[in-house]
């Protein structure tokens, strides 16, 4: 990879981190227990384009920067771990693979049920002191919404929008 393509890659990753921060911090519905938003989308696209480590690192950096620039409570490293794991899962399941509804559903199920429902609820339990089981009903409702939204939006954006971006077209040719 030559210097200009490395620079382009870093700029594109930084752009997606910025988009993730905006989608998560400003265009999400926030309650004390549930956040419904679209911050998953740039992370999933990074996972498709650059793989698990880049997507995981980008989401973790986005989480840290988002909390530093737009704090919404105390920083808790557990959510940064969840962010990294989310990018890792999207990258492991989607990188260098055909982006099909089935494959995206698998990635979404792992992220939403494994990380968002189980792990993030555990982090909230630690932070808020509420019973784990008491938080589950609202969080299960969030998951019931998030799975179909992610399963529809990720392939729709990848196939419908991203294919028209010249640099991404070059990446897709190598995937």
PDB file of C-alpha atoms in Angstrom:
ATOM      1  CA  UNK A   1       0.000   0.000   0.000  1.00  0.00           C
ATOM      2  CA  UNK A   2       1.513   3.317  -1.024  1.00  0.00           C
ATOM      3  CA  UNK A   3       1.621   6.417   1.132  1.00  0.00           C
ATOM      4  CA  UNK A   4      -1.376   8.142  -0.496  1.00  0.00           C
ATOM      5  CA  UNK A   5      -3.645   5.129   0.011  1.00  0.00           C
ATOM      6  CA  UNK A   6      -2.536   4.868   3.657  1.00  0.00           C
ATOM      7  CA  UNK A   7      -3.368   8.533   4.098  1.00  0.00           C
ATOM      8  CA  UNK A   8      -6.723   8.052   2.409  1.00  0.00           C
ATOM      9  CA  UNK A   9      -7.461   5.075   4.664  1.00  0.00           C
ATOM     10  CA  UNK A  10      -6.685   7.065   7.816  1.00  0.00           C
ATOM     11  CA  UNK A  11      -8.787  10.005   6.617  1.00  0.00           C
ATOM     12  CA  UNK A  12     -11.714   7.723   5.794  1.00  0.00           C
ATOM     13  CA  UNK A  13     -11.485   5.998   9.188  1.00  0.00           C
ATOM     14  CA  UNK A  14     -11.354   9.400  10.931  1.00  0.00           C
ATOM     15  CA  UNK A  15     -14.398  10.503   8.930  1.00  0.00           C
ATOM     16  CA  UNK A  16     -16.338   7.412  10.004  1.00  0.00           C
ATOM     17  CA  UNK A  17     -15.318   8.001  13.635  1.00  0.00           C
ATOM     18  CA  UNK A  18     -16.705  11.547  13.367  1.00  0.00           C
ATOM     19  CA  UNK A  19     -19.925  10.256  11.800  1.00  0.00           C
ATOM     20  CA  UNK A  20     -20.262   7.650  14.565  1.00  0.00           C
ATOM     21  CA  UNK A  21     -19.861  10.349  17.239  1.00  0.00           C
ATOM     22  CA  UNK A  22     -22.523  12.550  15.629  1.00  0.00           C
ATOM     23  CA  UNK A  23     -24.940   9.644  15.147  1.00  0.00           C
ATOM     24  CA  UNK A  24     -24.429   8.404  18.715  1.00  0.00           C
ATOM     25  CA  UNK A  25     -24.288  11.708  20.610  1.00  0.00           C
ATOM     26  CA  UNK A  26     -26.781  13.842  18.669  1.00  0.00           C
ATOM     27  CA  UNK A  27     -29.069  11.617  16.628  1.00  0.00           C
ATOM     28  CA  UNK A  28     -29.948   8.998  19.230  1.00  0.00           C
ATOM     29  CA  UNK A  29     -32.876   8.591  21.569  1.00  0.00           C
ATOM     30  CA  UNK A  30     -31.424   8.412  25.077  1.00  0.00           C
ATOM     31  CA  UNK A  31     -32.967   7.210  28.305  1.00  0.00           C
ATOM     32  CA  UNK A  32     -31.103   6.165  31.414  1.00  0.00           C
ATOM     33  CA  UNK A  33     -31.147   2.517  30.408  1.00  0.00           C
ATOM     34  CA  UNK A  34     -31.572   2.489  26.621  1.00  0.00           C
ATOM     35  CA  UNK A  35     -30.000   4.376  23.721  1.00  0.00           C
ATOM     36  CA  UNK A  36     -31.492   3.839  20.286  1.00  0.00           C
ATOM     37  CA  UNK A  37     -29.402   5.232  17.476  1.00  0.00           C
ATOM     38  CA  UNK A  38     -27.490   4.648  14.277  1.00  0.00           C
ATOM     39  CA  UNK A  39     -23.885   4.722  15.548  1.00  0.00           C
ATOM     40  CA  UNK A  40     -23.548   1.072  14.516  1.00  0.00           C
ATOM     41  CA  UNK A  41     -23.679   1.992  10.829  1.00  0.00           C
ATOM     42  CA  UNK A  42     -20.235   3.605  10.324  1.00  0.00           C
ATOM     43  CA  UNK A  43     -18.693   0.880  12.483  1.00  0.00           C
ATOM     44  CA  UNK A  44     -20.254  -1.885  10.412  1.00  0.00           C
ATOM     45  CA  UNK A  45     -19.073  -0.172   7.218  1.00  0.00           C
ATOM     46  CA  UNK A  46     -15.539   0.065   8.620  1.00  0.00           C
ATOM     47  CA  UNK A  47     -15.736  -3.625   9.511  1.00  0.00           C
ATOM     48  CA  UNK A  48     -16.709  -4.428   5.925  1.00  0.00           C
ATOM     49  CA  UNK A  49     -13.968  -2.244   4.424  1.00  0.00           C
ATOM     50  CA  UNK A  50     -11.023  -2.700   6.796  1.00  0.00           C
ATOM     51  CA  UNK A  51     -11.706  -5.670   9.039  1.00  0.00           C
ATOM     52  CA  UNK A  52     -12.154  -6.375  12.730  1.00  0.00           C
ATOM     53  CA  UNK A  53      -9.178  -4.591  14.295  1.00  0.00           C
ATOM     54  CA  UNK A  54      -9.642  -1.305  12.445  1.00  0.00           C
ATOM     55  CA  UNK A  55     -13.393  -1.298  13.093  1.00  0.00           C
ATOM     56  CA  UNK A  56     -12.930  -2.194  16.763  1.00  0.00           C
ATOM     57  CA  UNK A  57     -10.214   0.410  17.293  1.00  0.00           C
ATOM     58  CA  UNK A  58     -12.231   3.079  15.476  1.00  0.00           C
ATOM     59  CA  UNK A  59     -15.340   2.453  17.573  1.00  0.00           C
ATOM     60  CA  UNK A  60     -13.309   2.451  20.801  1.00  0.00           C
ATOM     61  CA  UNK A  61     -11.635   5.721  19.784  1.00  0.00           C
ATOM     62  CA  UNK A  62     -15.046   7.141  18.871  1.00  0.00           C
ATOM     63  CA  UNK A  63     -16.394   6.159  22.295  1.00  0.00           C
ATOM     64  CA  UNK A  64     -13.500   7.825  24.103  1.00  0.00           C
ATOM     65  CA  UNK A  65     -13.578  10.978  21.951  1.00  0.00           C
ATOM     66  CA  UNK A  66     -17.362  11.184  22.234  1.00  0.00           C
ATOM     67  CA  UNK A  67     -17.165  11.062  26.016  1.00  0.00           C
ATOM     68  CA  UNK A  68     -14.338  13.628  26.127  1.00  0.00           C
ATOM     69  CA  UNK A  69     -15.983  16.109  23.760  1.00  0.00           C
ATOM     70  CA  UNK A  70     -19.653  15.538  24.640  1.00  0.00           C
ATOM     71  CA  UNK A  71     -19.802  13.923  28.090  1.00  0.00           C
ATOM     72  CA  UNK A  72     -23.123  12.416  29.086  1.00  0.00           C
ATOM     73  CA  UNK A  73     -22.082  11.063  32.464  1.00  0.00           C
ATOM     74  CA  UNK A  74     -19.021   9.500  33.988  1.00  0.00           C
ATOM     75  CA  UNK A  75     -16.638   7.687  31.653  1.00  0.00           C
ATOM     76  CA  UNK A  76     -16.785   3.927  32.109  1.00  0.00           C
ATOM     77  CA  UNK A  77     -14.210   1.753  30.282  1.00  0.00           C
ATOM     78  CA  UNK A  78     -16.641  -1.155  30.017  1.00  0.00           C
ATOM     79  CA  UNK A  79     -18.558   0.677  27.294  1.00  0.00           C
ATOM     80  CA  UNK A  80     -15.295   1.270  25.406  1.00  0.00           C
ATOM     81  CA  UNK A  81     -14.669  -2.482  25.578  1.00  0.00           C
ATOM     82  CA  UNK A  82     -18.191  -3.069  24.260  1.00  0.00           C
ATOM     83  CA  UNK A  83     -17.515  -0.621  21.429  1.00  0.00           C
ATOM     84  CA  UNK A  84     -14.286  -2.410  20.502  1.00  0.00           C
ATOM     85  CA  UNK A  85     -16.025  -5.798  20.591  1.00  0.00           C
ATOM     86  CA  UNK A  86     -18.842  -4.471  18.392  1.00  0.00           C
ATOM     87  CA  UNK A  87     -16.388  -3.375  15.702  1.00  0.00           C
ATOM     88  CA  UNK A  88     -14.535  -6.657  16.089  1.00  0.00           C
ATOM     89  CA  UNK A  89     -17.712  -8.688  15.524  1.00  0.00           C
ATOM     90  CA  UNK A  90     -18.797  -6.669  12.487  1.00  0.00           C
ATOM     91  CA  UNK A  91     -15.311  -7.058  11.025  1.00  0.00           C
ATOM     92  CA  UNK A  92     -15.034 -10.780  11.749  1.00  0.00           C
ATOM     93  CA  UNK A  93     -18.421 -11.573  10.245  1.00  0.00           C
ATOM     94  CA  UNK A  94     -18.476  -9.125   7.309  1.00  0.00           C
ATOM     95  CA  UNK A  95     -14.883  -8.407   6.193  1.00  0.00           C
ATOM     96  CA  UNK A  96     -13.975  -9.898   2.796  1.00  0.00           C
ATOM     97  CA  UNK A  97     -17.372 -11.588   2.591  1.00  0.00           C
ATOM     98  CA  UNK A  98     -20.506 -11.088   0.528  1.00  0.00           C
ATOM     99  CA  UNK A  99     -22.719  -8.642   2.384  1.00  0.00           C
ATOM    100  CA  UNK A 100     -25.957 -10.615   2.492  1.00  0.00           C
ATOM    101  CA  UNK A 101     -29.005 -10.186   4.712  1.00  0.00           C
ATOM    102  CA  UNK A 102     -28.212 -13.505   6.406  1.00  0.00           C
ATOM    103  CA  UNK A 103     -24.609 -12.607   7.198  1.00  0.00           C
ATOM    104  CA  UNK A 104     -25.641  -9.178   8.502  1.00  0.00           C
ATOM    105  CA  UNK A 105     -28.383 -10.793  10.604  1.00  0.00           C
ATOM    106  CA  UNK A 106     -25.770 -13.065  12.204  1.00  0.00           C
ATOM    107  CA  UNK A 107     -23.502 -10.094  12.982  1.00  0.00           C
ATOM    108  CA  UNK A 108     -26.441  -8.086  14.325  1.00  0.00           C
ATOM    109  CA  UNK A 109     -27.628 -10.942  16.549  1.00  0.00           C
ATOM    110  CA  UNK A 110     -24.160 -11.331  18.062  1.00  0.00           C
ATOM    111  CA  UNK A 111     -23.753  -7.581  18.608  1.00  0.00           C
ATOM    112  CA  UNK A 112     -27.262  -6.824  19.841  1.00  0.00           C
ATOM    113  CA  UNK A 113     -27.879  -9.890  21.995  1.00  0.00           C
ATOM    114  CA  UNK A 114     -24.326 -10.650  23.117  1.00  0.00           C
ATOM    115  CA  UNK A 115     -22.839  -7.200  23.546  1.00  0.00           C
ATOM    116  CA  UNK A 116     -25.722  -4.700  23.808  1.00  0.00           C
ATOM    117  CA  UNK A 117     -28.143  -6.829  25.815  1.00  0.00           C
ATOM    118  CA  UNK A 118     -25.843  -8.906  28.004  1.00  0.00           C
ATOM    119  CA  UNK A 119     -22.579  -6.987  28.371  1.00  0.00           C
ATOM    120  CA  UNK A 120     -23.914  -3.420  28.291  1.00  0.00           C
ATOM    121  CA  UNK A 121     -26.675  -4.324  30.749  1.00  0.00           C
ATOM    122  CA  UNK A 122     -23.983  -5.689  33.050  1.00  0.00           C
ATOM    123  CA  UNK A 123     -22.047  -2.394  32.750  1.00  0.00           C
ATOM    124  CA  UNK A 124     -25.234  -0.458  33.575  1.00  0.00           C
ATOM    125  CA  UNK A 125     -25.838  -2.751  36.540  1.00  0.00           C
ATOM    126  CA  UNK A 126     -22.365  -1.905  37.857  1.00  0.00           C
ATOM    127  CA  UNK A 127     -22.774   1.836  37.217  1.00  0.00           C
ATOM    128  CA  UNK A 128     -26.336   2.356  38.394  1.00  0.00           C
ATOM    129  CA  UNK A 129     -26.661  -0.319  41.037  1.00  0.00           C
ATOM    130  CA  UNK A 130     -29.997  -1.441  39.611  1.00  0.00           C
ATOM    131  CA  UNK A 131     -30.836  -5.100  39.402  1.00  0.00           C
ATOM    132  CA  UNK A 132     -29.745  -6.742  36.165  1.00  0.00           C
ATOM    133  CA  UNK A 133     -33.119  -8.400  35.684  1.00  0.00           C
ATOM    134  CA  UNK A 134     -34.987  -5.148  36.374  1.00  0.00           C
ATOM    135  CA  UNK A 135     -33.281  -3.473  33.409  1.00  0.00           C
ATOM    136  CA  UNK A 136     -33.875  -6.319  30.965  1.00  0.00           C
ATOM    137  CA  UNK A 137     -37.449  -5.584  29.784  1.00  0.00           C
ATOM    138  CA  UNK A 138     -36.589  -2.133  28.389  1.00  0.00           C
ATOM    139  CA  UNK A 139     -33.319  -3.411  26.951  1.00  0.00           C
ATOM    140  CA  UNK A 140     -35.036  -6.406  25.302  1.00  0.00           C
ATOM    141  CA  UNK A 141     -37.451  -3.988  23.631  1.00  0.00           C
ATOM    142  CA  UNK A 142     -34.458  -1.999  22.330  1.00  0.00           C
ATOM    143  CA  UNK A 143     -32.957  -5.229  20.941  1.00  0.00           C
ATOM    144  CA  UNK A 144     -36.233  -6.158  19.256  1.00  0.00           C
ATOM    145  CA  UNK A 145     -36.034  -2.835  17.413  1.00  0.00           C
ATOM    146  CA  UNK A 146     -32.276  -2.850  16.780  1.00  0.00           C
ATOM    147  CA  UNK A 147     -31.953  -6.271  15.131  1.00  0.00           C
ATOM    148  CA  UNK A 148     -34.262  -5.631  12.151  1.00  0.00           C
ATOM    149  CA  UNK A 149     -33.015  -2.035  11.786  1.00  0.00           C
ATOM    150  CA  UNK A 150     -29.371  -3.150  11.624  1.00  0.00           C
ATOM    151  CA  UNK A 151     -30.179  -6.122   9.399  1.00  0.00           C
ATOM    152  CA  UNK A 152     -31.929  -3.851   6.909  1.00  0.00           C
ATOM    153  CA  UNK A 153     -29.716  -0.735   7.021  1.00  0.00           C
ATOM    154  CA  UNK A 154     -26.221  -2.229   6.848  1.00  0.00           C
ATOM    155  CA  UNK A 155     -26.637  -4.043   3.494  1.00  0.00           C
ATOM    156  CA  UNK A 156     -28.900  -1.284   2.140  1.00  0.00           C
ATOM    157  CA  UNK A 157     -26.291   1.404   2.811  1.00  0.00           C
ATOM    158  CA  UNK A 158     -23.386  -0.796   1.686  1.00  0.00           C
ATOM    159  CA  UNK A 159     -24.981  -1.806  -1.609  1.00  0.00           C
ATOM    160  CA  UNK A 160     -27.035   1.334  -2.225  1.00  0.00           C
ATOM    161  CA  UNK A 161     -24.785   4.194  -1.163  1.00  0.00           C
ATOM    162  CA  UNK A 162     -21.241   3.024  -0.660  1.00  0.00           C
ATOM    163  CA  UNK A 163     -20.904   1.470  -4.109  1.00  0.00           C
ATOM    164  CA  UNK A 164     -21.059   4.983  -5.594  1.00  0.00           C
ATOM    165  CA  UNK A 165     -18.049   6.280  -3.629  1.00  0.00           C
ATOM    166  CA  UNK A 166     -14.950   5.934  -5.875  1.00  0.00           C
ATOM    167  CA  UNK A 167     -12.477   5.023  -3.111  1.00  0.00           C
ATOM    168  CA  UNK A 168     -14.888   2.486  -1.633  1.00  0.00           C
ATOM    169  CA  UNK A 169     -15.411   0.998  -5.096  1.00  0.00           C
ATOM    170  CA  UNK A 170     -11.650   0.340  -5.212  1.00  0.00           C
ATOM    171  CA  UNK A 171     -11.833  -1.349  -1.791  1.00  0.00           C
ATOM    172  CA  UNK A 172     -14.810  -3.468  -2.903  1.00  0.00           C
ATOM    173  CA  UNK A 173     -12.812  -4.658  -5.923  1.00  0.00           C
ATOM    174  CA  UNK A 174     -10.252  -6.155  -3.522  1.00  0.00           C
ATOM    175  CA  UNK A 175     -12.815  -7.674  -1.113  1.00  0.00           C
TER     176      UNK A 175
END
